[in-house]
Coordinates of C-alpha atoms and ligand atoms in Angstrom, one line a residue:
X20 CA 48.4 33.1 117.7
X21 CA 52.0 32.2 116.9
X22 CA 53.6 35.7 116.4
X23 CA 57.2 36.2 115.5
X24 CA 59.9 37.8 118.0
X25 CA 58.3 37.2 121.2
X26 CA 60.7 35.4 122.8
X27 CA 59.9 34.0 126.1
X28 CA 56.2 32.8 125.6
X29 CA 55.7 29.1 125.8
X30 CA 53.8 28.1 122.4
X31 CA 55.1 30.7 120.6
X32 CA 58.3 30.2 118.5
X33 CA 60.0 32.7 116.1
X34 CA 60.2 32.5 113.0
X35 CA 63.6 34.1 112.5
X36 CA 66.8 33.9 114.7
X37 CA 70.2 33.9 114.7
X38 CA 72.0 31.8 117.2
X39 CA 76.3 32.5 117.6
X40 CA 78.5 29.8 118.4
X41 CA 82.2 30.8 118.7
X42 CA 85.1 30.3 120.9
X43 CA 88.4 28.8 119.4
X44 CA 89.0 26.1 117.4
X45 CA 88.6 22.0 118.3
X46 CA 86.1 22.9 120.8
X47 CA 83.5 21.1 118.9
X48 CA 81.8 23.9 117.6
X49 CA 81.5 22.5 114.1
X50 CA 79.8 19.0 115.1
X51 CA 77.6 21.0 117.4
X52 CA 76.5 23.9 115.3
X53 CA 75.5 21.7 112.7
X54 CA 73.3 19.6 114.8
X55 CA 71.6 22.2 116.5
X56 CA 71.1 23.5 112.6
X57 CA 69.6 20.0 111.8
X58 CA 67.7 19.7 115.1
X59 CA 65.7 23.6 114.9
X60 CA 65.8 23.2 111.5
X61 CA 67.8 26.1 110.8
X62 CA 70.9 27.2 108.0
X63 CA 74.4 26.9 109.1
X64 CA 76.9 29.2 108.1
X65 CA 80.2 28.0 108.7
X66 CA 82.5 31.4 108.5
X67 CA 86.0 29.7 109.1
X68 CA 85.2 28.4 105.8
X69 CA 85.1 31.4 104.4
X70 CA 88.7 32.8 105.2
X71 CA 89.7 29.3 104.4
X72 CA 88.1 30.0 101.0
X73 CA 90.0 33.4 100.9
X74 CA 93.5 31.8 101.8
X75 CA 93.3 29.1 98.8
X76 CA 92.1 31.7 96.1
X77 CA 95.4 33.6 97.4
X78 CA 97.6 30.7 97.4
X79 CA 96.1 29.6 94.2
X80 CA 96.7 33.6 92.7
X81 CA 100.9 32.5 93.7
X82 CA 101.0 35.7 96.2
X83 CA 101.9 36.2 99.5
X84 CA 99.1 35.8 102.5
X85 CA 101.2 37.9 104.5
X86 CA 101.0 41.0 101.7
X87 CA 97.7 43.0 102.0
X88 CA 98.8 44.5 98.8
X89 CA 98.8 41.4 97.1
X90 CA 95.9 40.0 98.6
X91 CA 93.6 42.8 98.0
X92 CA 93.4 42.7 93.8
X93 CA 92.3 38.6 94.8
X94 CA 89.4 39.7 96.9
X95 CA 88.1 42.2 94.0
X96 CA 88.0 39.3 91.5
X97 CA 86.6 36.9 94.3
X98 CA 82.3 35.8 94.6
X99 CA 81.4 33.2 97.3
X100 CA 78.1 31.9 97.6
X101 CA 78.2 29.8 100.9
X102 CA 76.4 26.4 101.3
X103 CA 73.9 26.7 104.5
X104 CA 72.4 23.0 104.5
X105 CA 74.4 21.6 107.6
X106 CA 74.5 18.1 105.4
X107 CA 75.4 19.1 102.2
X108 CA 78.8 21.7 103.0
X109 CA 80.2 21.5 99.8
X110 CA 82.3 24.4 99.2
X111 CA 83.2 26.0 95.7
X112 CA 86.3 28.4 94.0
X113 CA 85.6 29.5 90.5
X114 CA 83.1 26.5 90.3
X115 CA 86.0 23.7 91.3
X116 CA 84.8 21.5 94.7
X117 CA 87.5 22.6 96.7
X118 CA 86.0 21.2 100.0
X119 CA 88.5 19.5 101.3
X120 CA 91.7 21.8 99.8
X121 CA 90.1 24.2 102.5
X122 CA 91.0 21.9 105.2
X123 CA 94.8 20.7 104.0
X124 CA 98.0 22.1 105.9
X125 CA 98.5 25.0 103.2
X126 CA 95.5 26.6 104.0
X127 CA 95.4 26.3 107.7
X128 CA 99.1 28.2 107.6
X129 CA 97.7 30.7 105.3
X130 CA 94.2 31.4 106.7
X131 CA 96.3 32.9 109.8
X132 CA 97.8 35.3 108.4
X133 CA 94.8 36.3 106.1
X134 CA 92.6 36.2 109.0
X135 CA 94.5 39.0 110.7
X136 CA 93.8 41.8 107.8
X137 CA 91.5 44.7 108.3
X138 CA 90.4 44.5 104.5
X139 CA 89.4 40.6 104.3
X140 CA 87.3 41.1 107.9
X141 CA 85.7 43.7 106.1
X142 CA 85.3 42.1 103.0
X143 CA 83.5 38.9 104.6
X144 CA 81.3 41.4 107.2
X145 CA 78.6 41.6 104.7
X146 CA 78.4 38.4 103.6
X147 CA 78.6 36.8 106.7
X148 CA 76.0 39.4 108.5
X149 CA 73.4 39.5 105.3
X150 CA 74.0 35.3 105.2
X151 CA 73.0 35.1 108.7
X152 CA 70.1 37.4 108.9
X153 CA 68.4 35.7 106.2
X154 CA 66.5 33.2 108.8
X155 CA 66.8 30.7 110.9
X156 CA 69.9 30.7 111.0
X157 CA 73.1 29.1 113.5
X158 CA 76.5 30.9 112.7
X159 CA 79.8 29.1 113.4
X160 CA 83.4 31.8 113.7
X161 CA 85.2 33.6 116.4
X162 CA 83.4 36.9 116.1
X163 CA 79.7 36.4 115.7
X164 CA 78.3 37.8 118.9
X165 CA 81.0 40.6 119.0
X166 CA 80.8 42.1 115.4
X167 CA 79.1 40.4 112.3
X168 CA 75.6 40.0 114.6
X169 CA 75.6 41.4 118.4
X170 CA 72.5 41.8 118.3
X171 CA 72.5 37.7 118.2
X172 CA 69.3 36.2 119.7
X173 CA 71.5 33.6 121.7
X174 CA 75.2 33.9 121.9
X175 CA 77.3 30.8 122.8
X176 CA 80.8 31.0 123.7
X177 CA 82.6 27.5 123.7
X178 CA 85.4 26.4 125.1
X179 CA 87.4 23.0 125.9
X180 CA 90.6 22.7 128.1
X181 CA 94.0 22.3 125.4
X182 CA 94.5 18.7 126.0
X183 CA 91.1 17.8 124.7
X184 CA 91.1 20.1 121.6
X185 CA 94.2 18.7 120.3
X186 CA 93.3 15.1 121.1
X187 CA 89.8 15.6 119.2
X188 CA 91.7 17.8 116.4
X189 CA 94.0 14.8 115.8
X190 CA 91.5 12.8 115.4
X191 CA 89.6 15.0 113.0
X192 CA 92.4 15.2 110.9
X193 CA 93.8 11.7 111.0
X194 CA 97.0 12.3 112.3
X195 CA 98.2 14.2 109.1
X196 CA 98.7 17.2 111.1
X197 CA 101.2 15.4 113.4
X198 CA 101.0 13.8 116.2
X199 CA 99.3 15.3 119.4
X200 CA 101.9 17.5 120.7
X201 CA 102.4 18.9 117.4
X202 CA 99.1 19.4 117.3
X203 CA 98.6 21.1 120.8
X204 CA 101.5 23.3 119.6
X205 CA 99.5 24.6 116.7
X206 CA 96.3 25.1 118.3
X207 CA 98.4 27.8 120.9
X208 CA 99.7 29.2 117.9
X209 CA 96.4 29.6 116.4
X210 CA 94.8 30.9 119.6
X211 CA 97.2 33.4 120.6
X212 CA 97.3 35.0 116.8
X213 CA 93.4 35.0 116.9
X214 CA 92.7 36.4 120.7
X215 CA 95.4 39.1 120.3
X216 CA 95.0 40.2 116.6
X217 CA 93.9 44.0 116.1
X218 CA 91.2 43.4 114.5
X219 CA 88.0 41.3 115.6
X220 CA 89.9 39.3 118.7
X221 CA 88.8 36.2 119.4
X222 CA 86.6 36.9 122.8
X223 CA 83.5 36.1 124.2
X224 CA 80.8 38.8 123.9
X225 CA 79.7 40.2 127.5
X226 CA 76.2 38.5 127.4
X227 CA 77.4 35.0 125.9
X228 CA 76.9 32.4 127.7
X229 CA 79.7 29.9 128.3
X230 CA 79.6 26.4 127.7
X231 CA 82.5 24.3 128.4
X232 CA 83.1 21.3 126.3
X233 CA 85.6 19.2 128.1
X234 CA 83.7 16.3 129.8
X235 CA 80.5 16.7 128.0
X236 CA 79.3 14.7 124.7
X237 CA 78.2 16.3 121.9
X238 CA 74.3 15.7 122.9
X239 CA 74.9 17.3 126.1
X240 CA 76.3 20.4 124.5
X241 CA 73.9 20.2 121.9
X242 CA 70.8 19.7 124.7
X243 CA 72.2 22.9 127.0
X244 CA 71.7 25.4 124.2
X245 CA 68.5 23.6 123.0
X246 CA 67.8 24.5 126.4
X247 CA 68.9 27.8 126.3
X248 CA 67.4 28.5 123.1
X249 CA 63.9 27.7 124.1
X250 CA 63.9 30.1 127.0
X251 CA 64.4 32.6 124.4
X252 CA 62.2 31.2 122.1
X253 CA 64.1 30.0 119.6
X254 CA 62.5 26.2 119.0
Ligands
LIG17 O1 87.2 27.5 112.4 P1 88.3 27.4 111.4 O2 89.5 26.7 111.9 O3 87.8 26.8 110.1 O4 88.7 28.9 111.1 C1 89.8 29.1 110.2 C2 90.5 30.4 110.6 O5 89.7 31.6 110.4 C3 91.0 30.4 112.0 O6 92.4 30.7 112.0 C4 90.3 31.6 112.7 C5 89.7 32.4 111.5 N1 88.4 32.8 111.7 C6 88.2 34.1 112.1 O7 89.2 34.9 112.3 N2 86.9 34.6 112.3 C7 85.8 33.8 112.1 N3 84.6 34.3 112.3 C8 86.0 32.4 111.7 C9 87.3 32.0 111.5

């Protein structure tokens, strides 16, 4: 008999999970969460999106990211309702399709700066932790396996040397973030504001296991924590 939570037993596959993927950005943890979403058949829950989605309601509310003051009256008035199919991420604000404002220049500088306050963590903790307990479920951030779910049923850390994030993030982005030094530039911006803010740091969790990115495809990565996944049940 198929029971649920009992990881471990071959024929046996659980019904719920959650499986963390973080580690910093242009590692590929986007391209990989959602396949491994698509191939267990599971919801993805992209969380960057969701302090992206906080940055633009504050830049569109004319206030400063930097000003907790200011930014706390916008996260009273604010309701997200995240998409969780990997294939259809369409993201709204006040009902407008703001999928790809998220990802312009103005709100990568502002989601910094927003990302670093106490309030907004805390604001997002329950969305992001009830979201991802619903299921199935693969969660994509920097702080899955250490705060919104440590009790995660796999925990993947990712990483990728600096030279091959900003080559793939210049790619991503077309070259309108500038060319790849500039790019490289932000990325150690990014990194060092996320891995040594107060709050939530960007770090691996103590039981996460590593995977490094560098020199393998996306298939590879994508077949290591199928891999991993099984052993734990999760299929
Ligand atoms: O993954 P991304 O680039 O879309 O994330 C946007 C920003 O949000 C990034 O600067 C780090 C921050 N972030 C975070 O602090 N915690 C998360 N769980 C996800 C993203």
């Amino acid at each position: 008999m198929t029971t649920t939570h009992s990881a471990g037993h071959p024929g046996t596959a659980r019904t719920r999970f959650v499986i963390a993927i973080d580690g910093p950005s242009g590692t590929g943890k986007s391209t990989v969460a959602k396949e491994l979403a698509r191939r267990l058949g599971a919801g993805y829950l992209d969380t960057g999106a969701l302090y992206r989605l906080v940055a633009l309601a504050v830049l569109r509310a004319g206030v400063a990211p930097e000003d907790p003051a200011a930014v706390a009256p916008v996260l009273a008035g604010l309701e997200l309702r995240p998409p969780l199919d990997p294939d259809a991420q369409q993201h709204l604000l006040s009902g407008d399709d703001v999928t790809a404002d998220i990802r312009g220049v103005p709100v990568t500088q502002a989601v910094t700066p927003i990302s670093a306050q106490p309030q907004v963590r805390t604001w997002l903790h329950d969305l992001q932790r009830g979201t991802a307990l619903g299921g199935r479920m693969v969660v994509e951030g920097r702080d899955i396996g250490t705060v919104i779910v440590p009790e995660a049923d796999l925990k993947i850390f990712l990483t990728a040397d600096e030279a091959e994030r900003a080559r793939r993030r210049h790619g991503e982005t077309s070259g309108a973030a500038g060319d790849v030094a500039e790019v490289g530039a932000d990325l150690r911006r990014r990194d060092l504001v996320d891995s040594t803010r107060a709050t939530a740091p960007l770090r691996p969790a103590d039981d996460a296991e590593h995977v490094d990115s560098s020199s393998l495809t996306v298939e590879e990565v994508v077949a290591r924590i199928l891999a991993a996944a099984g052993k734990r049940g999760i299929r």
